[in-house]
Amino acid sequence: MAEDNEILRCVWDSYLPVAFHLSDNDLYSIKNPEPYFVNKIIVYFSHFIDSSSKSPINLWLEYLGNPLKLFLILVRIYFSNYPIGLLYDIHEPDIDLPWNITVNFDRFPEDLIVRCNNRTLMESSFLSNLKEADALKRREPIVTTMGKKDHSQLWNAVMNHKFDQFWSINRRLMAPSSEKNTFRHIPFRFYMSSKGDLPILIQKLVKPLLETGELATYRHLIDQVLGQEYLINQQKYRFILHGIQPELDTPLQWMSEHLSFVSEIYRIDFLKPIILFVGDQLKPTQTIVLKILPTSSSYDTIKSRVNSIFIGQENLGPKIILMKDEFIVLEFLEGRALLPSDDRNDQLVRLLAQKLARLHSMQIPISKNSFRERIIFSLKGWMGKDTWLEVYHGQFRQNLEVSNCEKILSHNLERELDWLCEKILSSMRFDENLHKKIVFTHRDLNHDNIFVFENKQTQSFYDIKFIDFDYSGYNYRGMDLGRYFSDCEQQKKFSDQKIIEDKKMLQFIHYYIDENCQIYGESYRNDPINSPEQLLAESKLFVLYAMIIDIIFCIWTAMDKQEIRRERCIEAEQRFRSYLDFKNRIKDLL
């Protein structure tokens, strides 16, 4: 990193004068407190409120009647989605310094801002932003491989305002990730703001180098993300970063290294009427998809967002319109889910194989080393020993008996899972070509997650896109092939219908190999590891994997939801019968 310590220090040491006023609704003391100009506002104002009915847990800040989206923890103000500096830049035309902010201890606006006055949640948000930026900057992220000690040092340096302590670690995160001395992509966020409205976030994949090899500039960023209008009509729009308007010819790489927030994503807000960014154009839109990101989840929401950005950019999934910590707004796809009848349409099957090969060829900047753990968790961690005891020896067994689940009751599903897990893992051991089989996979390629686009006039299909990348990541290529083959031509989900024959699988595999040759050249076909027979063998093992996951899902939901318990038990039994039939069919392979 070509450091400019003076700039780095100026950004770090920037301050904003703020005067905190207690809300009239919370004033309990006869004496009206003076405005407070330092950060221990909870301690100070607690003497002037009714502590028996009001609590610091409900503390929130407002300006001109609008809640400010901040983290407030004990005695220190910090950022959540919006850093305090960004909030100031958004409201700046209306603000006289010091900025007068109202402090409330009651009537928390749950529908407008997120309650987050907990040090652990603050640190988690900080690290999440750091990981997201790092994943954009390099193919092999650094933050995820750092130890807890380094994470704590970064966080404590921010909390205690220790410049040298912070940069002793952050310098590694700012090191260029390529021979061209640049990042892979520039982490940034545009905040679109017009008076009276909450800001809207725009993100897009932007490289620090142009196709000519020259450094991309701030001007190129605005042009690429927003369009020429914003450069031509500069008097109409203001672009503010850290309270200043940078020169348009400033290189993006330099801006990212020197003007990033401590979360390593630099943020820009501007004033304009709201028009959403869809694909490569700015245009109004009537229909969008809003995806809520849960605060606690079985999947990594940061990885899910990174996956969505890259896949949308490659036109293999819906494009991102805007993104926030709590949700993603996605392009609405005017298509439909894949149907069992579509599996008999050769044109569509070929197109699906081509799209899947393209997905598998993607290089997403997430960890490539967790595929074994994901398989182990799916087969052994999802349903623990206590759960299986309940299934076979607890009250739930009665539901299986009433539903005539003879095959499930006569087999030990827990042992079956252990056997399949060991079978898959043993196929990886001592495999010198394992790295060729590990690709970026969807990992939940059921028909509902495959969208087809049809020209109704010509009755032909012209595109396929994938959706739902919450569990996507690097894994065996056979995982997606096996998932598709397990559902192919199945008239009913979780049925006992037989799996398609080898001839049908090989037809798809040949199309898949052809497209990989378009991507990598004929050398792909000539490598024995990519032969139709090899891919068929891999796929069959993961057909079993996909089917056993379906069985676990049916039992798990049956235990969780009484209203569909009998239906799910029957479906689990049907799918297990089909599983046993296919296992017997490929017994020579096993």
Coordinates of N, CA and C in Angstrom, one line a residue, residues 233-318:
N233 N -24.6 16.9 -15.0 CA -25.4 17.9 -14.2 C -24.8 17.9 -12.8
Q234 N -23.6 18.2 -12.6 CA -22.9 18.2 -11.3 C -23.5 19.3 -10.4
Q235 N -24.1 20.4 -11.0 CA -24.7 21.4 -10.1 C -25.9 20.9 -9.4
K236 N -26.5 19.8 -10.0 CA -27.8 19.3 -9.5 C -27.5 18.3 -8.4
Y237 N -26.4 17.6 -8.4 CA -26.1 16.6 -7.5 C -24.8 16.9 -6.7
R238 N -24.8 16.4 -5.5 CA -23.6 16.6 -4.6 C -23.1 15.2 -4.3
F239 N -21.8 15.0 -4.4 CA -21.2 13.7 -4.0 C -20.2 14.0 -2.9
I240 N -20.6 13.4 -1.7 CA -19.9 13.8 -0.5 C -19.2 12.5 0.1
L241 N -18.0 12.7 0.5 CA -17.3 11.6 1.1 C -16.4 12.2 2.3
H242 N -16.7 11.7 3.5 CA -16.0 12.3 4.7 C -16.2 13.8 4.7
G243 N -17.4 14.3 4.3 CA -17.7 15.7 4.4 C -17.0 16.6 3.3
I244 N -16.3 16.0 2.4 CA -15.7 16.7 1.3 C -16.2 16.2 -0.1
Q245 N -15.9 16.9 -1.1 CA -16.2 16.4 -2.5 C -14.9 16.2 -3.2
P246 N -14.5 14.9 -3.3 CA -13.2 14.6 -3.9 C -13.1 15.0 -5.4
E247 N -11.9 15.2 -5.9 CA -11.7 15.4 -7.3 C -12.1 14.2 -8.1
L248 N -12.8 14.4 -9.2 CA -13.3 13.3 -10.0 C -12.2 12.5 -10.6
D249 N -11.0 13.0 -10.8 CA -10.0 12.2 -11.4 C -9.1 11.5 -10.3
T250 N -9.6 11.4 -9.1 CA -8.9 10.7 -8.1 C -9.0 9.2 -8.3
P251 N -7.9 8.4 -8.4 CA -7.9 7.0 -8.6 C -8.7 6.2 -7.6
L252 N -9.6 5.3 -8.0 CA -10.4 4.5 -7.0 C -9.5 3.7 -6.1
Q253 N -8.4 3.1 -6.6 CA -7.6 2.4 -5.7 C -7.0 3.2 -4.5
W254 N -6.6 4.4 -4.9 CA -6.1 5.3 -3.8 C -7.2 5.7 -2.8
M255 N -8.4 6.0 -3.3 CA -9.6 6.3 -2.5 C -9.9 5.1 -1.5
S256 N -9.9 3.9 -2.1 CA -10.2 2.8 -1.2 C -9.1 2.6 -0.1
E257 N -7.9 2.8 -0.5 CA -6.8 2.6 0.5 C -6.8 3.7 1.6
H258 N -7.2 4.9 1.2 CA -7.0 6.1 2.1 C -8.3 6.7 2.7
L259 N -9.4 6.4 2.0 CA -10.6 7.1 2.5 C -11.7 6.1 2.9
S260 N -11.4 4.9 3.1 CA -12.4 3.9 3.6 C -12.7 4.2 5.0
F261 N -13.9 3.8 5.4 CA -14.3 3.8 6.8 C -13.5 2.6 7.5
V262 N -13.6 2.6 8.8 CA -12.9 1.5 9.5 C -13.5 0.1 9.1
S263 N -14.7 0.1 8.6 CA -15.2 -1.2 8.1 C -14.8 -1.5 6.7
E264 N -13.9 -0.6 6.1 CA -13.3 -0.8 4.9 C -14.2 -0.7 3.7
I265 N -15.4 -0.1 3.9 CA -16.3 0.2 2.7 C -16.5 1.7 2.8
Y266 N -16.0 2.4 1.7 CA -16.2 3.8 1.8 C -17.6 4.1 1.2
R267 N -18.2 5.1 1.8 CA -19.6 5.4 1.5 C -19.8 6.8 1.0
I268 N -20.7 7.0 0.0 CA -20.9 8.2 -0.6 C -22.4 8.5 -0.6
D269 N -22.8 9.7 -0.3 CA -24.3 10.0 -0.4 C -24.5 11.1 -1.3
F270 N -25.6 11.2 -2.0 CA -25.9 12.2 -2.9 C -27.4 12.6 -2.9
L271 N -27.7 13.8 -3.2 CA -29.1 14.2 -3.2 C -29.7 14.2 -4.6
K272 N -30.9 13.4 -4.7 CA -31.5 13.3 -6.0 C -32.9 12.7 -5.9
P273 N -33.7 12.8 -6.8 CA -35.0 12.0 -6.8 C -34.6 10.5 -6.9
I274 N -35.4 9.7 -6.2 CA -35.0 8.2 -6.1 C -35.4 7.5 -7.4
I275 N -34.4 7.0 -8.1 CA -34.6 6.1 -9.2 C -33.7 4.9 -8.9
L276 N -34.3 3.7 -9.1 CA -33.6 2.5 -8.7 C -32.6 2.0 -9.8
F277 N -31.5 1.5 -9.4 CA -30.5 0.9 -10.4 C -30.9 -0.6 -10.6
V278 N -31.2 -0.9 -11.9 CA -31.6 -2.2 -12.3 C -30.7 -2.7 -13.4
G279 N -29.9 -3.7 -13.2 CA -29.0 -4.2 -14.3 C -28.0 -3.1 -14.6
D280 N -27.9 -2.7 -15.9 CA -26.9 -1.7 -16.3 C -27.6 -0.4 -16.5
Q281 N -28.8 -0.2 -16.0 CA -29.5 1.0 -16.3 C -30.1 1.6 -15.0
L282 N -30.3 2.9 -15.0 CA -31.1 3.6 -14.0 C -32.5 3.8 -14.5
K283 N -33.5 3.2 -13.8 CA -34.8 3.4 -14.3 C -35.8 3.1 -13.2
P284 N -37.0 3.7 -13.3 CA -38.0 3.4 -12.3 C -38.4 1.9 -12.4
T285 N -38.9 1.4 -11.3 CA -39.3 0.0 -11.3 C -40.5 -0.2 -10.5
Q286 N -41.4 -1.0 -10.9 CA -42.7 -1.2 -10.1 C -42.6 -2.5 -9.3
T287 N -41.9 -3.5 -9.7 CA -41.9 -4.8 -9.0 C -40.5 -5.1 -8.6
I288 N -40.3 -5.4 -7.3 CA -39.0 -5.8 -6.8 C -39.2 -7.0 -5.9
V289 N -38.1 -7.6 -5.6 CA -38.1 -8.7 -4.6 C -37.3 -8.3 -3.4
L290 N -38.0 -8.3 -2.2 CA -37.3 -7.9 -1.0 C -37.0 -9.1 -0.2
K291 N -35.7 -9.3 0.1 CA -35.3 -10.5 0.8 C -34.7 -10.1 2.2
I292 N -35.4 -10.5 3.2 CA -35.0 -10.1 4.6 C -33.9 -11.1 5.0
L293 N -32.9 -10.5 5.6 CA -31.7 -11.2 6.1 C -31.9 -11.4 7.6
P294 N -32.1 -12.6 8.1 CA -32.3 -12.8 9.5 C -31.1 -12.5 10.4
T295 N -31.3 -12.0 11.6 CA -30.2 -11.7 12.5 C -29.5 -12.9 12.9
S296 N -30.2 -14.0 13.1 CA -29.6 -15.3 13.4 C -30.1 -16.3 12.3
S297 N -29.1 -17.1 11.7 CA -29.5 -17.9 10.6 C -28.6 -19.1 10.6
S298 N -29.0 -20.2 9.9 CA -28.2 -21.3 9.7 C -27.2 -21.1 8.5
Y299 N -27.3 -20.0 7.8 CA -26.4 -19.7 6.7 C -25.7 -18.4 7.0
D300 N -24.6 -18.2 6.3 CA -23.8 -17.0 6.4 C -24.4 -15.9 5.5
T301 N -25.0 -14.8 6.2 CA -25.6 -13.8 5.4 C -24.6 -13.0 4.6
I302 N -23.4 -12.8 5.1 CA -22.4 -12.1 4.3 C -22.0 -12.8 3.1
K303 N -21.8 -14.2 3.2 CA -21.5 -15.0 2.0 C -22.7 -15.0 1.0
S304 N -23.9 -15.0 1.6 CA -25.1 -15.0 0.7 C -25.1 -13.7 -0.1
R305 N -24.8 -12.6 0.5 CA -24.8 -11.3 -0.2 C -23.7 -11.2 -1.3
V306 N -22.5 -11.7 -0.9 CA -21.4 -11.7 -1.9 C -21.7 -12.6 -3.1
N307 N -22.3 -13.8 -2.8 CA -22.7 -14.7 -3.9 C -23.7 -14.0 -4.8
S308 N -24.7 -13.3 -4.2 CA -25.8 -12.7 -5.0 C -25.2 -11.6 -5.9
I309 N -24.2 -10.8 -5.4 CA -23.6 -9.7 -6.1 C -22.9 -10.3 -7.4
F310 N -22.1 -11.3 -7.2 CA -21.3 -11.8 -8.3 C -22.2 -12.6 -9.3
I311 N -23.1 -13.4 -8.8 CA -23.9 -14.2 -9.7 C -24.9 -13.3 -10.5
G312 N -25.4 -12.2 -9.9 CA -26.2 -11.3 -10.6 C -25.4 -10.5 -11.7
Q313 N -24.2 -10.2 -11.3 CA -23.3 -9.5 -12.3 C -23.1 -10.3 -13.5
E314 N -23.0 -11.7 -13.4 CA -22.8 -12.6 -14.5 C -24.1 -13.0 -15.2
N315 N -25.2 -12.4 -14.8 CA -26.5 -12.6 -15.4 C -26.9 -14.1 -15.3
L316 N -26.5 -14.7 -14.2 CA -26.9 -16.1 -13.9 C -28.0 -16.1 -12.8
G317 N -28.3 -14.9 -12.2 CA -29.3 -14.8 -11.2 C -29.8 -13.4 -11.2
P318 N -30.8 -13.0 -10.4 CA -31.3 -11.7 -10.3 C -30.2 -10.7 -9.9

